[in-house]
GROMACS .gro file of C-alpha atoms in nm:
model
  245
    1MET     CA    1  12.432  10.275  11.145
    2SER     CA    2  12.510  10.386  10.789
    3VAL     CA    3  12.504  10.747  10.676
    4VAL     CA    4  12.188  10.686  10.471
    5ASP     CA    5  12.017  10.528  10.775
    6LYS     CA    6  12.107  10.829  10.989
    7TRP     CA    7  11.973  11.085  10.742
    8ARG     CA    8  11.687  10.875  10.613
    9PRO     CA    9  11.551  10.703  10.933
   10GLU     CA   10  11.244  10.582  10.743
   11THR     CA   11  11.472  10.326  10.572
   12ALA     CA   12  11.415  10.105  10.876
   13ALA     CA   13  11.047  10.082  10.776
   14GLY     CA   14  11.080   9.852  10.475
   15GLY     CA   15  11.436   9.900  10.357
   16PHE     CA   16  11.409  10.211  10.137
   17ALA     CA   17  11.437  10.585  10.163
   18ARG     CA   18  11.173  10.838  10.072
   19ASP     CA   19  11.369  10.945   9.766
   20ASP     CA   20  11.497  10.600   9.657
   21GLU     CA   21  11.527  10.621   9.279
   22ASP     CA   22  11.492  10.246   9.230
   23ILE     CA   23  11.164  10.231   9.420
   24ALA     CA   24  11.027  10.528   9.224
   25PHE     CA   25  11.136  10.368   8.893
   26TYR     CA   26  11.001  10.023   8.969
   27THR     CA   27  10.676  10.155   9.110
   28ARG     CA   28  10.582  10.274   8.761
   29ILE     CA   29  10.704   9.952   8.605
   30ASN     CA   30  10.489   9.751   8.845
   31ALA     CA   31  10.192   9.967   8.752
   32LEU     CA   32  10.248   9.888   8.384
   33ILE     CA   33  10.313   9.511   8.388
   34LYS     CA   34  10.047   9.251   8.306
   35PRO     CA   35  10.065   8.873   8.354
   36ASP     CA   36  10.072   8.801   7.976
   37MET     CA   37  10.378   9.025   7.912
   38ALA     CA   38  10.723   8.926   7.786
   39ILE     CA   39  10.974   9.155   7.957
   40VAL     CA   40  11.339   9.219   7.870
   41ASP     CA   41  11.595   9.327   8.127
   42LEU     CA   42  11.850   9.493   7.896
   43GLY     CA   43  12.181   9.512   8.073
   44ALA     CA   44  12.063   9.263   8.335
   45GLY     CA   45  12.419   9.175   8.451
   46ARG     CA   46  12.458   8.915   8.724
   47GLY     CA   47  12.147   9.023   8.915
   48ALA     CA   48  12.307   9.257   9.160
   49ARG     CA   49  11.978   9.403   9.280
   50TYR     CA   50  11.902   9.067   9.432
   51ASP     CA   51  12.220   9.055   9.643
   52ASP     CA   52  12.191   8.935  10.004
   53GLY     CA   53  12.238   9.290  10.130
   54SER     CA   54  11.909   9.405   9.979
   55ALA     CA   55  11.594   9.425  10.189
   56ALA     CA   56  11.344   9.148  10.127
   57PHE     CA   57  11.085   9.391   9.994
   58ARG     CA   58  11.326   9.524   9.730
   59LYS     CA   59  11.404   9.176   9.606
   60THR     CA   60  11.039   9.098   9.562
   61PHE     CA   61  10.949   9.437   9.416
   62PHE     CA   62  11.215   9.419   9.147
   63ASN     CA   63  11.161   9.051   9.056
   64PHE     CA   64  10.907   8.989   8.777
   65GLN     CA   65  10.984   8.617   8.729
   66GLY     CA   66  10.656   8.428   8.782
   67ARG     CA   67  10.454   8.751   8.767
   68VAL     CA   68  10.469   8.790   8.386
   69LYS     CA   69  10.476   8.539   8.101
   70ARG     CA   70  10.853   8.552   8.045
   71VAL     CA   71  11.154   8.748   8.171
   72ILE     CA   72  11.451   8.767   7.933
   73GLY     CA   73  11.788   8.902   8.036
   74LEU     CA   74  12.029   9.051   7.778
   75ASP     CA   75  12.388   9.170   7.838
   76VAL     CA   76  12.721   9.205   7.667
   77ASP     CA   77  12.871   9.057   7.984
   78PRO     CA   78  12.848   8.672   8.008
   79ALA     CA   79  12.775   8.726   8.382
   80VAL     CA   80  12.411   8.746   8.273
   81LEU     CA   81  12.416   8.370   8.225
   82GLN     CA   82  12.441   8.335   8.608
   83HIS     CA   83  12.150   8.570   8.678
   84PRO     CA   84  11.917   8.390   8.929
   85HIS     CA   85  11.584   8.542   8.828
   86LEU     CA   86  11.550   8.506   8.452
   87ASP     CA   87  11.352   8.267   8.236
   88GLU     CA   88  11.615   8.310   7.959
   89ALA     CA   89  11.957   8.476   7.947
   90LEU     CA   90  12.130   8.584   7.626
   91THR     CA   91  12.447   8.772   7.535
   92PHE     CA   92  12.512   9.001   7.243
   93GLU     CA   93  12.801   9.213   7.103
   94PRO     CA   94  12.833   9.577   7.217
   95GLY     CA   95  12.638   9.796   6.975
   96GLY     CA   96  12.511   9.487   6.793
   97ARG     CA   97  12.167   9.356   6.704
   98LEU     CA   98  11.957   9.246   6.999
   99PRO     CA   99  11.902   8.862   6.985
  100LEU     CA  100  11.523   8.894   6.970
  101GLU     CA  101  11.261   8.861   6.699
  102ASP     CA  102  11.078   9.168   6.558
  103GLY     CA  103  10.784   9.277   6.771
  104SER     CA  104  10.836   8.996   7.020
  105VAL     CA  105  10.840   9.166   7.368
  106ASP     CA  106  10.607   9.405   7.558
  107MET     CA  107  10.858   9.596   7.776
  108ILE     CA  108  11.230   9.667   7.790
  109ILE     CA  109  11.383   9.772   8.123
  110CYS     CA  110  11.723   9.943   8.134
  111GLU     CA  111  11.854  10.030   8.477
  112TRP     CA  112  12.183  10.232   8.472
  113VAL     CA  113  12.247  10.122   8.112
  114ILE     CA  114  12.177  10.387   7.852
  115GLU     CA  115  12.460  10.610   7.971
  116HIS     CA  116  12.679  10.334   7.816
  117VAL     CA  117  12.507  10.357   7.469
  118GLU     CA  118  12.759  10.476   7.209
  119HIS     CA  119  12.527  10.497   6.907
  120PRO     CA  120  12.184  10.633   7.010
  121ALA     CA  121  12.009  10.619   6.677
  122GLU     CA  122  12.099  10.251   6.618
  123PHE     CA  123  12.002  10.167   6.975
  124ALA     CA  124  11.667  10.333   6.940
  125ARG     CA  125  11.599  10.143   6.613
  126GLU     CA  126  11.675   9.808   6.782
  127VAL     CA  127  11.446   9.890   7.079
  128ARG     CA  128  11.168   9.982   6.842
  129ARG     CA  129  11.225   9.673   6.629
  130VAL     CA  130  11.180   9.424   6.911
  131LEU     CA  131  10.896   9.598   7.097
  132LYS     CA  132  10.532   9.522   7.011
  133PRO     CA  133  10.306   9.817   6.921
  134GLY     CA  134  10.215   9.986   7.248
  135GLY     CA  135  10.520   9.836   7.420
  136TRP     CA  136  10.721  10.031   7.680
  137PHE     CA  137  11.089  10.123   7.698
  138CYS     CA  138  11.172  10.212   8.060
  139ALA     CA  139  11.514  10.336   8.170
  140LEU     CA  140  11.675  10.489   8.480
  141THR     CA  141  11.996  10.674   8.410
  142PRO     CA  142  12.194  10.980   8.530
  143ASN     CA  143  12.087  11.317   8.392
  144SER     CA  144  12.365  11.472   8.181
  145TRP     CA  145  12.304  11.811   8.342
  146GLY     CA  146  12.309  11.678   8.696
  147TYR     CA  147  12.627  11.691   8.900
  148VAL     CA  148  12.705  11.325   8.834
  149GLY     CA  149  12.670  11.361   8.460
  150ILE     CA  150  12.871  11.680   8.450
  151SER     CA  151  13.146  11.534   8.668
  152ASN     CA  152  13.169  11.225   8.449
  153ARG     CA  153  13.233  11.445   8.143
  154ILE     CA  154  13.484  11.687   8.298
  155VAL     CA  155  13.693  11.463   8.524
  156PRO     CA  156  13.991  11.309   8.330
  157GLU     CA  157  13.964  10.938   8.282
  158ARG     CA  158  14.285  10.871   8.479
  159PHE     CA  159  14.131  11.026   8.790
  160LYS     CA  160  13.781  10.877   8.768
  161ASP     CA  161  13.848  10.547   8.940
  162TRP     CA  162  14.041  10.720   9.217
  163LEU     CA  163  13.765  10.970   9.272
  164MET     CA  164  13.488  10.707   9.266
  165ARG     CA  165  13.660  10.496   9.531
  166ARG     CA  166  13.641  10.798   9.762
  167VAL     CA  167  13.294  10.932   9.697
  168TRP     CA  168  13.123  10.595   9.647
  169PRO     CA  169  13.348  10.335   9.815
  170GLU     CA  170  13.083  10.057   9.814
  171ARG     CA  171  13.040  10.063   9.432
  172PRO     CA  172  13.103   9.715   9.286
  173HIS     CA  173  13.419   9.744   9.077
  174GLN     CA  174  13.306   9.464   8.841
  175ASP     CA  175  13.020   9.688   8.731
  176VAL     CA  176  13.240   9.955   8.568
  177PHE     CA  177  13.188  10.011   8.195
  178PRO     CA  178  13.271  10.296   7.950
  179THR     CA  179  13.017  10.581   7.955
  180PHE     CA  180  12.914  10.813   7.673
  181TYR     CA  181  12.608  11.010   7.797
  182ARG     CA  182  12.464  11.041   7.445
  183LEU     CA  183  12.100  10.972   7.547
  184ASN     CA  184  12.098  11.138   7.889
  185THR     CA  185  11.886  11.448   7.840
  186LEU     CA  186  11.519  11.487   7.753
  187GLY     CA  187  11.622  11.655   7.429
  188ARG     CA  188  11.854  11.373   7.320
  189LEU     CA  189  11.587  11.123   7.394
  190ARG     CA  190  11.342  11.308   7.172
  191ARG     CA  191  11.591  11.320   6.889
  192ALA     CA  192  11.680  10.947   6.907
  193PHE     CA  193  11.323  10.833   6.979
  194GLU     CA  194  11.119  11.049   6.737
  195ARG     CA  195  10.791  11.184   6.862
  196GLU     CA  196  10.597  11.050   6.563
  197LEU     CA  197  10.708  10.697   6.662
  198TRP     CA  198  10.704  10.726   7.043
  199GLY     CA  199  10.493  10.867   7.321
  200HIS     CA  200  10.724  11.044   7.565
  201HIS     CA  201  10.644  11.036   7.938
  202SER     CA  202  10.992  11.090   8.090
  203TYR     CA  203  11.096  11.323   8.371
  204ILE     CA  204  11.397  11.437   8.579
  205ALA     CA  205  11.413  11.400   8.956
  206ASN     CA  206  11.656  11.395   9.248
  207SER     CA  207  11.725  11.079   9.447
  208THR     CA  208  11.899  10.968   9.765
  209PRO     CA  209  12.252  11.116   9.764
  210ARG     CA  210  12.501  10.846   9.677
  211TYR     CA  211  12.838  11.013   9.620
  212HIS     CA  212  12.903  11.132   9.975
  213GLY     CA  213  13.207  10.926  10.071
  214GLY     CA  214  13.022  10.744  10.348
  215VAL     CA  215  13.047  11.036  10.586
  216SER     CA  216  12.765  11.246  10.737
  217ALA     CA  217  12.910  11.582  10.635
  218GLY     CA  218  12.935  11.458  10.274
  219PHE     CA  219  12.572  11.340  10.276
  220ALA     CA  220  12.455  11.679  10.413
  221LEU     CA  221  12.660  11.869  10.153
  222VAL     CA  222  12.531  11.667   9.858
  223SER     CA  223  12.177  11.688   9.988
  224LEU     CA  224  12.199  12.064  10.007
  225PHE     CA  225  12.362  12.082   9.660
  226GLN     CA  226  12.079  11.871   9.511
  227TRP     CA  227  11.817  12.079   9.679
  228LEU     CA  228  11.963  12.409   9.534
  229MET     CA  229  11.979  12.272   9.180
  230PRO     CA  230  11.706  12.388   8.938
  231PRO     CA  231  11.481  12.112   8.790
  232PRO     CA  232  11.686  12.065   8.468
  233MET     CA  233  11.991  11.989   8.685
  234ARG     CA  234  11.842  11.723   8.911
  235THR     CA  235  12.030  11.400   8.932
  236ASN     CA  236  11.843  11.129   8.742
  237LEU     CA  237  11.646  11.082   8.424
  238PHE     CA  238  11.344  10.853   8.446
  239VAL     CA  239  11.265  10.735   8.094
  240PHE     CA  240  10.917  10.605   7.998
  241LEU     CA  241  10.864  10.574   7.625
  242GLN     CA  242  10.567  10.397   7.461
  243LYS     CA  243  10.602  10.268   7.099
  244ARG     CA  244  10.326  10.395   6.880
  245SER     CA  245  10.142  10.152   6.651
   0.00000   0.00000   0.00000
């Protein structure tokens, strides 16, 4: 039995915990999608969320292929070309123009991506350019003021990989990319995605503790720490922005 299974026994009933951030994020996306939509998975990668280790429900819940008009995967990593659940896969240069026509898509989904954005203003302009009026930009990312975001900024680069191998040993090492945390607060989102151009519906919330080293005491300690943190210092930022006409 894993540490998460021990502390979240409800995981046996469907394959997810009560505070699973992915389920919370994709619940809202599932509520927004319509069959005639074109959806972009920005930073789609190789399709890790469909790995064999995932519960069957999760694979179905996160997969929009066949449920919408088109699913397009974009990534700077050519691994996206092997993604199993896309109608189209495209690569682009880091920080470059997205390979999409103006006003061509209804929704952009970014899961654990915007912490890697180096130039927020340029990124926001590209997102706005390719979305249709009324389209949604949805992102799940660490909160800069949560313990993960703070640790990422204060831990020296030469120690980060060593530390991550101990607190999150199951993290796939092929998914490690430079982080900047320049869009990872509600205030920074409002500055990059101006209120006159966007409707803001984002929020901050805790999720299932992840950086616990795979031991019960670590899970208990991180759970307590998260519980004690005030709302602005909760772990994750759930971004839901709607492009105004």
